[in-house]
CSV table of C-alpha atoms and ligand atoms in Angstrom, one decimal:
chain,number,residue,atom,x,y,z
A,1,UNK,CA,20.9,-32.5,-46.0
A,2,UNK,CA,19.0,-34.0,-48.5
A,3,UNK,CA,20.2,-34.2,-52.2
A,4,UNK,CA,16.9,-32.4,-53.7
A,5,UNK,CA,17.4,-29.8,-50.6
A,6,UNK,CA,21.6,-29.2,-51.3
A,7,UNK,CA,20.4,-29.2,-55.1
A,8,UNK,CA,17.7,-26.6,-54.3
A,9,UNK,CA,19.7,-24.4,-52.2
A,10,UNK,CA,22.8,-24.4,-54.7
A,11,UNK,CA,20.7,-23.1,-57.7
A,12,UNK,CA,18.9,-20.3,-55.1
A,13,UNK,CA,22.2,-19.4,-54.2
A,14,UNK,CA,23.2,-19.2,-58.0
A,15,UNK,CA,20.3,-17.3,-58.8
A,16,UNK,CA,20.5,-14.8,-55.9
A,17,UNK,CA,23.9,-13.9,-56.4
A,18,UNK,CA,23.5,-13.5,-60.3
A,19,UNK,CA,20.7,-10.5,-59.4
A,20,UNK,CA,23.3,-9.1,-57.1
A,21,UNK,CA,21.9,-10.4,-53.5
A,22,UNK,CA,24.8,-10.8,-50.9
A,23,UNK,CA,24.7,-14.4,-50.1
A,24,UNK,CA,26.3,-16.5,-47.4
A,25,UNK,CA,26.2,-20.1,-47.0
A,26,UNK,CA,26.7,-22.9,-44.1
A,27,UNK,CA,26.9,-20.1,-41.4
A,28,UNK,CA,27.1,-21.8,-37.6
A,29,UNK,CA,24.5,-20.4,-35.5
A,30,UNK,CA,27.3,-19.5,-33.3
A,31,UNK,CA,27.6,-16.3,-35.6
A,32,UNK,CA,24.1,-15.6,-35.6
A,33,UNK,CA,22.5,-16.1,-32.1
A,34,UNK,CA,23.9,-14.6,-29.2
A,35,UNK,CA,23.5,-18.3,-27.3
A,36,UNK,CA,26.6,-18.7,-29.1
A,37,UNK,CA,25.5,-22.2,-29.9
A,38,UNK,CA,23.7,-24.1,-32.0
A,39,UNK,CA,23.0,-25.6,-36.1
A,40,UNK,CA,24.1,-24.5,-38.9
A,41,UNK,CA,22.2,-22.5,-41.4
A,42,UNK,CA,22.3,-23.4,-45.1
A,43,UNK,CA,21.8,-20.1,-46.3
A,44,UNK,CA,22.0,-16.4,-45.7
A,45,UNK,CA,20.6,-13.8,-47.7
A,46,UNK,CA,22.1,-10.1,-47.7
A,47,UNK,CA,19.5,-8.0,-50.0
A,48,UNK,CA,20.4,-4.3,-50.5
A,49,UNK,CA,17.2,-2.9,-51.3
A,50,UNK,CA,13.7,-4.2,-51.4
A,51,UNK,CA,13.8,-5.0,-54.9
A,52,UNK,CA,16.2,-7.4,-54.1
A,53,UNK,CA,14.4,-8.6,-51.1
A,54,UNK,CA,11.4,-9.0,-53.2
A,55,UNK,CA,13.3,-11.0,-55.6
A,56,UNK,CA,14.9,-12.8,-52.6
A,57,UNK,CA,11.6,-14.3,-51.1
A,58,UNK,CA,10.5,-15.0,-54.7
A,59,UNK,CA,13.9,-17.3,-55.5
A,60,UNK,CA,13.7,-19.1,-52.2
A,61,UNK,CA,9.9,-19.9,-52.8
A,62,UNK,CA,10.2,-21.0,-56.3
A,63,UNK,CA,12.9,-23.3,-55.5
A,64,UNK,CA,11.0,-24.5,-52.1
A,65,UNK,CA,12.8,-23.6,-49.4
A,66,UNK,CA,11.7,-21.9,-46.5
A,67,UNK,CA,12.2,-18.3,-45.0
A,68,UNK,CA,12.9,-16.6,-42.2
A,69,UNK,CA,13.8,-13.3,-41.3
A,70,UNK,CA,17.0,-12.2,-38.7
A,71,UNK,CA,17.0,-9.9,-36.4
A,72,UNK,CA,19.7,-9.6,-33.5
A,73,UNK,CA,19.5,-13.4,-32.8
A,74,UNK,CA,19.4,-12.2,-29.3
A,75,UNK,CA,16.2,-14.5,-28.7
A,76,UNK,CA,16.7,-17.1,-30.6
A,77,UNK,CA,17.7,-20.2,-30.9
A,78,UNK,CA,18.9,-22.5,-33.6
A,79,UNK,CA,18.2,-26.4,-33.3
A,80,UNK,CA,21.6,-28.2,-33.6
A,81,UNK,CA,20.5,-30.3,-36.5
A,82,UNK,CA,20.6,-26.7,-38.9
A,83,UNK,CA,17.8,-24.7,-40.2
A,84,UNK,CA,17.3,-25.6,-43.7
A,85,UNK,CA,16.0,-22.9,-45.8
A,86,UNK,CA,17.0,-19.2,-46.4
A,87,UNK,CA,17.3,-16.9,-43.5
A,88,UNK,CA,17.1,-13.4,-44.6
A,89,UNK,CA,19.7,-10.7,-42.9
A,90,UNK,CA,18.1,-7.1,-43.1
A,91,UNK,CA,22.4,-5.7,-42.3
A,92,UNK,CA,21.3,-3.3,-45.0
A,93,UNK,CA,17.8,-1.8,-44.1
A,94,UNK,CA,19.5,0.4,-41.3
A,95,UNK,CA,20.1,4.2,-40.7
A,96,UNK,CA,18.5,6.5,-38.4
A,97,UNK,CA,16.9,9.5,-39.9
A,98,UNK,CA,15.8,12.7,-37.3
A,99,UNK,CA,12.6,13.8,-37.7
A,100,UNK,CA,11.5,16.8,-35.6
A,101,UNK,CA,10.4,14.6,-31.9
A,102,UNK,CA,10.6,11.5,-34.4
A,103,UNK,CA,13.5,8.6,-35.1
A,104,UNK,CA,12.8,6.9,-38.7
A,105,UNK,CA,15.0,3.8,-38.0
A,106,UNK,CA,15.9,0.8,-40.4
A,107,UNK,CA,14.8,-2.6,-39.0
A,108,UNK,CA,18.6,-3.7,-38.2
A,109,UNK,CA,19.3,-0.8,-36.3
A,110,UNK,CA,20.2,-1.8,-32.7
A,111,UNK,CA,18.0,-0.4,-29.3
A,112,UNK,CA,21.3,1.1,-27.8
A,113,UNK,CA,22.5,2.6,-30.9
A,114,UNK,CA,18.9,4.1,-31.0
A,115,UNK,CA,19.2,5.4,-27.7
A,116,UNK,CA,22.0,7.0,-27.7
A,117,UNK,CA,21.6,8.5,-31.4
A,118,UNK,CA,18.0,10.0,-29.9
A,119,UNK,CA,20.0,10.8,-26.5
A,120,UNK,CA,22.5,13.1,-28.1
A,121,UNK,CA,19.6,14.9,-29.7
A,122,UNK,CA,17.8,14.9,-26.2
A,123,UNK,CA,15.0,13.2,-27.3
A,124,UNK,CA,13.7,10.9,-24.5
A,125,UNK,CA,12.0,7.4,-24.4
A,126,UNK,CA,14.8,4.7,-25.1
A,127,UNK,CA,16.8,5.6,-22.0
A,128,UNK,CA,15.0,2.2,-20.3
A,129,UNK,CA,15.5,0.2,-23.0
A,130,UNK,CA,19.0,0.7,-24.3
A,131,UNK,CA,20.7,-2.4,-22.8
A,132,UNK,CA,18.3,-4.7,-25.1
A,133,UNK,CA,20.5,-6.2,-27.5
A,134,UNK,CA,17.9,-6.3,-30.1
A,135,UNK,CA,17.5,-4.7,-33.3
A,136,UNK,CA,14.3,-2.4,-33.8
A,137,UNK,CA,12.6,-4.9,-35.9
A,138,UNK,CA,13.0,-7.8,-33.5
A,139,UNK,CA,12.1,-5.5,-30.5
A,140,UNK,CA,9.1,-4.2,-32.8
A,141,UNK,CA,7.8,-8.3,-33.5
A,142,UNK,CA,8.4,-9.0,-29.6
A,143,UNK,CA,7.7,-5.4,-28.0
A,144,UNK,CA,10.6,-5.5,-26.4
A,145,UNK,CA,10.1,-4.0,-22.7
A,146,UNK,CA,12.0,-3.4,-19.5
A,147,UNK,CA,11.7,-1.5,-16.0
A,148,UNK,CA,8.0,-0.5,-16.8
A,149,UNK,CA,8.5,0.4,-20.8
A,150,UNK,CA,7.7,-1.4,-23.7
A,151,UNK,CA,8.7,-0.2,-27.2
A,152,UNK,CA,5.1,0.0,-28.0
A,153,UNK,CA,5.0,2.7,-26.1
A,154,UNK,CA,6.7,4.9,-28.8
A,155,UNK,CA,5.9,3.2,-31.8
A,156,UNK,CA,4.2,5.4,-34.0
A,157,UNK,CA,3.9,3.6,-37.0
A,158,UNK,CA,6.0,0.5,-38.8
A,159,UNK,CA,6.9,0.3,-42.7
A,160,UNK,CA,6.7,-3.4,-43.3
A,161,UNK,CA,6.8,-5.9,-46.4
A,162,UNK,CA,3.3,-7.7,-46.8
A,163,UNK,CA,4.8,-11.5,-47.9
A,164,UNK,CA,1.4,-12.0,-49.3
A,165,UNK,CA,1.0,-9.9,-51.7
A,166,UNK,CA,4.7,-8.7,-51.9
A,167,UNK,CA,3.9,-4.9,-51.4
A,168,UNK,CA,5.1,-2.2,-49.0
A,169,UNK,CA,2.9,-1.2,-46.7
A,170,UNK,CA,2.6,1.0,-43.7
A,171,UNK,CA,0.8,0.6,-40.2
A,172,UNK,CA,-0.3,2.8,-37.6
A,173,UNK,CA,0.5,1.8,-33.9
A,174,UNK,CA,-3.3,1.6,-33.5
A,175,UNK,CA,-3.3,-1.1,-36.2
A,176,UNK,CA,-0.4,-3.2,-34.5
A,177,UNK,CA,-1.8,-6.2,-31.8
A,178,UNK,CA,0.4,-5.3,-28.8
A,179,UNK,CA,0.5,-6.6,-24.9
A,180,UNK,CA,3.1,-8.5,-23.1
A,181,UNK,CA,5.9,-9.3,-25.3
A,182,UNK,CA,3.7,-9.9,-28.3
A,183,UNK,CA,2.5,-8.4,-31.6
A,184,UNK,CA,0.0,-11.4,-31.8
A,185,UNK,CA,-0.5,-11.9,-35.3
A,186,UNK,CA,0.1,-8.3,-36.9
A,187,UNK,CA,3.6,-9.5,-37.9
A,188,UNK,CA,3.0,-13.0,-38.7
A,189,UNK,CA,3.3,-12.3,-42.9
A,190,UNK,CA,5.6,-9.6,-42.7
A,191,UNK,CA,9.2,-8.4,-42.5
A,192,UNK,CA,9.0,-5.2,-40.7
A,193,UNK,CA,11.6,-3.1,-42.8
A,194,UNK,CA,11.3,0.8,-41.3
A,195,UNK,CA,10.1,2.1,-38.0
A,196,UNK,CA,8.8,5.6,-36.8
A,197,UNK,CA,9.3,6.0,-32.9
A,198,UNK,CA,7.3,9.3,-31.4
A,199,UNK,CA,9.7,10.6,-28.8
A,200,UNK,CA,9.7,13.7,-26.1
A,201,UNK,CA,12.1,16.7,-26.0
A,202,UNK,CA,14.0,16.6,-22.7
A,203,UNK,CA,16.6,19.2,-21.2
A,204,UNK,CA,17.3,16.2,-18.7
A,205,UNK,CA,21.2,14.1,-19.0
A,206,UNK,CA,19.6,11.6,-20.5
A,207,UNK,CA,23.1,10.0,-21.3
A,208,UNK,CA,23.8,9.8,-17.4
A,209,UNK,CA,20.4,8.2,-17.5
A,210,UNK,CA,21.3,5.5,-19.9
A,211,UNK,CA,24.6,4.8,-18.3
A,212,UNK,CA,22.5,4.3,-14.8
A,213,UNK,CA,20.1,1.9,-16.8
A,214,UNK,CA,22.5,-0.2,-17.7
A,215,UNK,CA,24.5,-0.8,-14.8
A,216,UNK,CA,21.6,-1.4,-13.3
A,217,UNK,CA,21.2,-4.5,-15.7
A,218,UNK,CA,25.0,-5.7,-15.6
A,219,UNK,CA,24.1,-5.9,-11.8
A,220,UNK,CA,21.2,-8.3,-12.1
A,221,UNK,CA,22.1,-9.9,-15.3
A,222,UNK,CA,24.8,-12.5,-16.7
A,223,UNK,CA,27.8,-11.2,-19.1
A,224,UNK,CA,27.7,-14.8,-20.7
A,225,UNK,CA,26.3,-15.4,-23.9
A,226,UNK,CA,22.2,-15.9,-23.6
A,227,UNK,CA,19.0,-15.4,-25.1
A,228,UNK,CA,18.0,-13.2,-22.5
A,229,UNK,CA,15.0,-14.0,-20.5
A,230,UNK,CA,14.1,-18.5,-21.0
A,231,UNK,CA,10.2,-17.9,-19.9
A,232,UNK,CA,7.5,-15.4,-20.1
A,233,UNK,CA,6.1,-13.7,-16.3
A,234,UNK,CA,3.0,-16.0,-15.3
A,235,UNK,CA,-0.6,-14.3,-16.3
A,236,UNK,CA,-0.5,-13.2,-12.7
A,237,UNK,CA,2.5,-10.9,-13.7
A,238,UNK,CA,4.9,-13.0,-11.7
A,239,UNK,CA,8.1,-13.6,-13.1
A,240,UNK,CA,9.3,-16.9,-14.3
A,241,UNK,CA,12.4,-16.8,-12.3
A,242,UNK,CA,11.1,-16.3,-9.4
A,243,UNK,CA,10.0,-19.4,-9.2
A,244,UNK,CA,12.8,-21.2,-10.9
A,245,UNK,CA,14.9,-19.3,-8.1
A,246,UNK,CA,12.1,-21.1,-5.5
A,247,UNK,CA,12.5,-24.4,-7.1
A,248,UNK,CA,15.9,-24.0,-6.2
A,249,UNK,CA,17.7,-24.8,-9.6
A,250,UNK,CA,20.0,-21.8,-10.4
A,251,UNK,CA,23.4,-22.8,-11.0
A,252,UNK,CA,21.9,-26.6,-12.5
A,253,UNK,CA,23.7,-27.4,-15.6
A,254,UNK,CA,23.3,-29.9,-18.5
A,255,UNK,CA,26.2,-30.4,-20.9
A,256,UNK,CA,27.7,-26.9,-21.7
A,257,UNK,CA,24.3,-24.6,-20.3
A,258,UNK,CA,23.5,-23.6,-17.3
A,259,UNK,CA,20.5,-21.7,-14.9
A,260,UNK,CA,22.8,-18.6,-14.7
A,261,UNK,CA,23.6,-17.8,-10.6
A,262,UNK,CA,22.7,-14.4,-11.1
A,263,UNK,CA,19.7,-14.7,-12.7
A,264,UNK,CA,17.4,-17.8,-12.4
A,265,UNK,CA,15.4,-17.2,-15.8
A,266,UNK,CA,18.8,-16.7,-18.1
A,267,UNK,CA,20.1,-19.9,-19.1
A,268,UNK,CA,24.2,-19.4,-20.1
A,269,UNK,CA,26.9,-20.6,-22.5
A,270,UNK,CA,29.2,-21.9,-20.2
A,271,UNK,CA,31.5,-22.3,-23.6
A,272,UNK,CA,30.9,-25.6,-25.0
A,273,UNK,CA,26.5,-25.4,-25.1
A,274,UNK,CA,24.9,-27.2,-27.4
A,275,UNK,CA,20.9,-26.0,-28.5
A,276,UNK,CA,20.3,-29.1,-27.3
A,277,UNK,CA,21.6,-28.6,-23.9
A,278,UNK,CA,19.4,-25.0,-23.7
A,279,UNK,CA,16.8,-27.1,-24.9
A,280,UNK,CA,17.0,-29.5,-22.1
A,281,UNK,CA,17.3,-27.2,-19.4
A,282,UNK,CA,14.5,-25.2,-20.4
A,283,UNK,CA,12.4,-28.8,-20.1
A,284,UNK,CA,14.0,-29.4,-16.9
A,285,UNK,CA,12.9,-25.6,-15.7
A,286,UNK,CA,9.1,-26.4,-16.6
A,287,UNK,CA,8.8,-29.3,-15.5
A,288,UNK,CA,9.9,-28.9,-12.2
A,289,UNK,CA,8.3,-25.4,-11.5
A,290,UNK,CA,4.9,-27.2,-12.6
A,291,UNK,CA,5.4,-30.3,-10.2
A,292,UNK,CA,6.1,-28.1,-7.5
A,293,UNK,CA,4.0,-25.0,-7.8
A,294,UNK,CA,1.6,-26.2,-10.9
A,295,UNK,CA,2.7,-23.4,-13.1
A,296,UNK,CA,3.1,-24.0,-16.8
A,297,UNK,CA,5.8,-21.5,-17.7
A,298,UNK,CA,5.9,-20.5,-21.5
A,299,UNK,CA,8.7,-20.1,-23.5
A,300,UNK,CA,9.9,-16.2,-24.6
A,301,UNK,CA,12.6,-17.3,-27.1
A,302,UNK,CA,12.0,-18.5,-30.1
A,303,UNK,CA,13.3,-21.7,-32.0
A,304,UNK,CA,13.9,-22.5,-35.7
A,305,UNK,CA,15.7,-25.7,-37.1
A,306,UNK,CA,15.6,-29.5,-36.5
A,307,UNK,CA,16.8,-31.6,-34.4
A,308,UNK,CA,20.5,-33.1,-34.7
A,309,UNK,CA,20.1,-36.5,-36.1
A,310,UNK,CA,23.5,-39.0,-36.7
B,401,FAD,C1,21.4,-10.4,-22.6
B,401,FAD,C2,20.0,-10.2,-23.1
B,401,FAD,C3,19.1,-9.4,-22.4
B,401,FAD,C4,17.8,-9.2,-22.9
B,401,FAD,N1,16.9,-8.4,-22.2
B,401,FAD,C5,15.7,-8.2,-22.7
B,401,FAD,C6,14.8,-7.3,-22.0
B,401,FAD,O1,15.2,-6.6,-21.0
B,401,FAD,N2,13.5,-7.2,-22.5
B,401,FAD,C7,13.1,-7.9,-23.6
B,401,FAD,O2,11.9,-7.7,-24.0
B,401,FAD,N3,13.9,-8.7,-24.2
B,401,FAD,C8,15.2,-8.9,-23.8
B,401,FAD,N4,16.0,-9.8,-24.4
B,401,FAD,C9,15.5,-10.6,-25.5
B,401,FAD,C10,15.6,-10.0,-26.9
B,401,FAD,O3,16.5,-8.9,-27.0
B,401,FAD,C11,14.2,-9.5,-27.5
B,401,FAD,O4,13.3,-10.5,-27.6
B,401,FAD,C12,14.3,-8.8,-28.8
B,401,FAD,O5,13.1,-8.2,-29.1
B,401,FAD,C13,14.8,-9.7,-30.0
B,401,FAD,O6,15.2,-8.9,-31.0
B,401,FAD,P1,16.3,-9.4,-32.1
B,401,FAD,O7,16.5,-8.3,-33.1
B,401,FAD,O8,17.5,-10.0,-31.5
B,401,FAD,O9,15.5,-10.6,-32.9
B,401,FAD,P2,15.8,-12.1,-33.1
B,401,FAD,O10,16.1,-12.8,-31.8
B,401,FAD,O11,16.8,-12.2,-34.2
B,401,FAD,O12,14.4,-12.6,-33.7
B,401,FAD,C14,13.3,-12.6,-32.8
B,401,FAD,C15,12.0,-12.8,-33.7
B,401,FAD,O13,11.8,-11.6,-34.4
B,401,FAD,C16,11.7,-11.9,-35.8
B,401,FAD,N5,12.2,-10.8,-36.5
B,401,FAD,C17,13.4,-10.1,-36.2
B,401,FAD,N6,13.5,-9.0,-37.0
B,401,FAD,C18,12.4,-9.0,-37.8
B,401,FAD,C19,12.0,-8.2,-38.9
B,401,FAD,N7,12.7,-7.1,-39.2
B,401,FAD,N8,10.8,-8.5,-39.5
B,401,FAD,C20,10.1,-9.5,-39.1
B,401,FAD,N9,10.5,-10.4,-38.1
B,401,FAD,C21,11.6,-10.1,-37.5
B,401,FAD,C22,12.5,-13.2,-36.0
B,401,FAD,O14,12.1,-13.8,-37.1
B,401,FAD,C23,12.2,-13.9,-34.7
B,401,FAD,O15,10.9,-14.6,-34.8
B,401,FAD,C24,17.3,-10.0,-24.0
B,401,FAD,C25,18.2,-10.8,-24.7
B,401,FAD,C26,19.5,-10.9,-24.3
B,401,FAD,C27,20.5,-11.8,-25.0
């Protein structure tokens, strides 16, 4: 780190925690990403409410650092060289408030904790997705989706901080830019703080329904630590690890990651990963899928930081 950077970020962190923002700093990615691996980052912010959060984004501009918002870290990845800039943690926009057929859920609420609370009130829609490890505002940035349901199906609308202008504002699922795993740009200046999820009453055992959802996954899916899926399905729809599976590469292993041998598009901690070894492998996974079947797989995590430099 630079000495105007470790300067910068010692008097944000002075000045966050004298307005009463929880502060962390130098946390391994290890704690944050569920690779398990990776840089450090220099600083974490905590804010309780979103005059803090406000003030938060406003400290970390005026002393120039960069921002970035947390979810679950369950898609992303930290470079080994660190992420140098304040990361904001939303730990304390949760809670799950029933409404009628409605959940109104705090961005760091997690999709199985959403599923269950709304199962136990048989309310219906989350069953499919409760084995995502994500946290309603990462799922909501992504549209998280499995076995034929996306969480765009029962968005209603999302309460979200306008980083422009630094107001609150609220969107209508109509507004928001959804298809495959995207919100295109809707997001792009925004921390999404609060979401409202339309869901259907259901006499059904929708618990028994969860349960059978996610052993469905533990038998298809890794229990090691990963980012979930490396690539996007092809335009065609096909998915990426079909053809990594093809290419014959599960099991292939650089440094501490590895093509998991249950699924070919999941890339593993073994234990000792580096984000440069996850890095690698995903390089190795394109290239070969496009010399041998001209496919250009693209990348569903996402990455922050810099490179690891001696
Ligand atoms: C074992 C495993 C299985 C998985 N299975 C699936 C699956 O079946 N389907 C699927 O779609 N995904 C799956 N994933 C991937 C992952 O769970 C999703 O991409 C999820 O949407 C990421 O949410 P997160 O809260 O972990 O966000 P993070 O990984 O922390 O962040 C992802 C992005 O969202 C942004 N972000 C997060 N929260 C906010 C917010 N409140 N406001 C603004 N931006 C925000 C971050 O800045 C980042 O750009 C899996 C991952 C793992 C590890």
């Amino acid at each position: 780190m630079s000495t105007r950077l470790w300067y910068n970020v010692n008097k944000c962190i002075i000045a966050l925690t004298s307005v009463g923002v929880d502060v962390a700093r130098q946390v391994s990615a290890k704690e944050i990403s569920l690779f398990r691996a990776g840089g450090v980052i220099d600083l974490i912010a905590t804010p309780h409410t979103v005059t803090e959060l406000v003030t938060t984004i406003e400290l970390a501009r005026s002393h120039h650092l960069p921002l970035f918002t947390l979810g679950g870290g369950s898609n992303l990845l930290v470079k080994d060289g660190g992420y140098h800039g304040v990361a904001i943690s939303l730990k304390h926009f949760n809670g799950i408030l029933l409404d009628d057929n409605h959940v109104f859920v705090g961005a760091s609420e997690k999709l199985p904790h959403i599923a269950y609370f709304s199962a136990k009130n048989q309310l219906s829609g989350l069953e499919a997705l409760s084995g995502i490890p994500a946290t309603i505002g990462g799922a909501t940035i992504k549209n998280a989706g499995c076995y034929g349901v996306e969480i765009s199906d029962i968005i209603e609308a999302v309460t979200l901080l306008d980083l422009n202008s630094l107001t609150i504002k609220r969107i209508s699922r109509a507004e928001i830019d959804y298809s495959y795993r995207s919100s295109g740009d809707t997001f792009k200046n925004s921390i999404v703080l609060y979401v409202r999820l339309r869901l259907s009453p259901s006499n059904g055992d929708l618990i028994k329904s969860i349960t059978d959802y996610r052993a469905k996954r533990l038998a298809s899916q890794p229990t090691e630590p990963s980012l979930g899926s490396v690539f996007l399905k092809t335009p065609e729809g096909v998915s990426a690890g079909y053809y990594v599976d093809k290419a014959r590469l599960k099991g292939t292993r650089i440094g501490g990651a590895q093509i998991s041998d249950k699924h070919a598009n999941f890339i593993i901690n073994t234990g000792c990963a580096t984000a440069t070894d996850y890095l690698k492998l995903t390089a190795l996974m394109h290239d070969v899928v496009y010399k041998k079947y001209k496919i250009s797989l693209q990348k569903e995590i996402d990455i922050i930081g810099e490179d690891y430099s001696d």
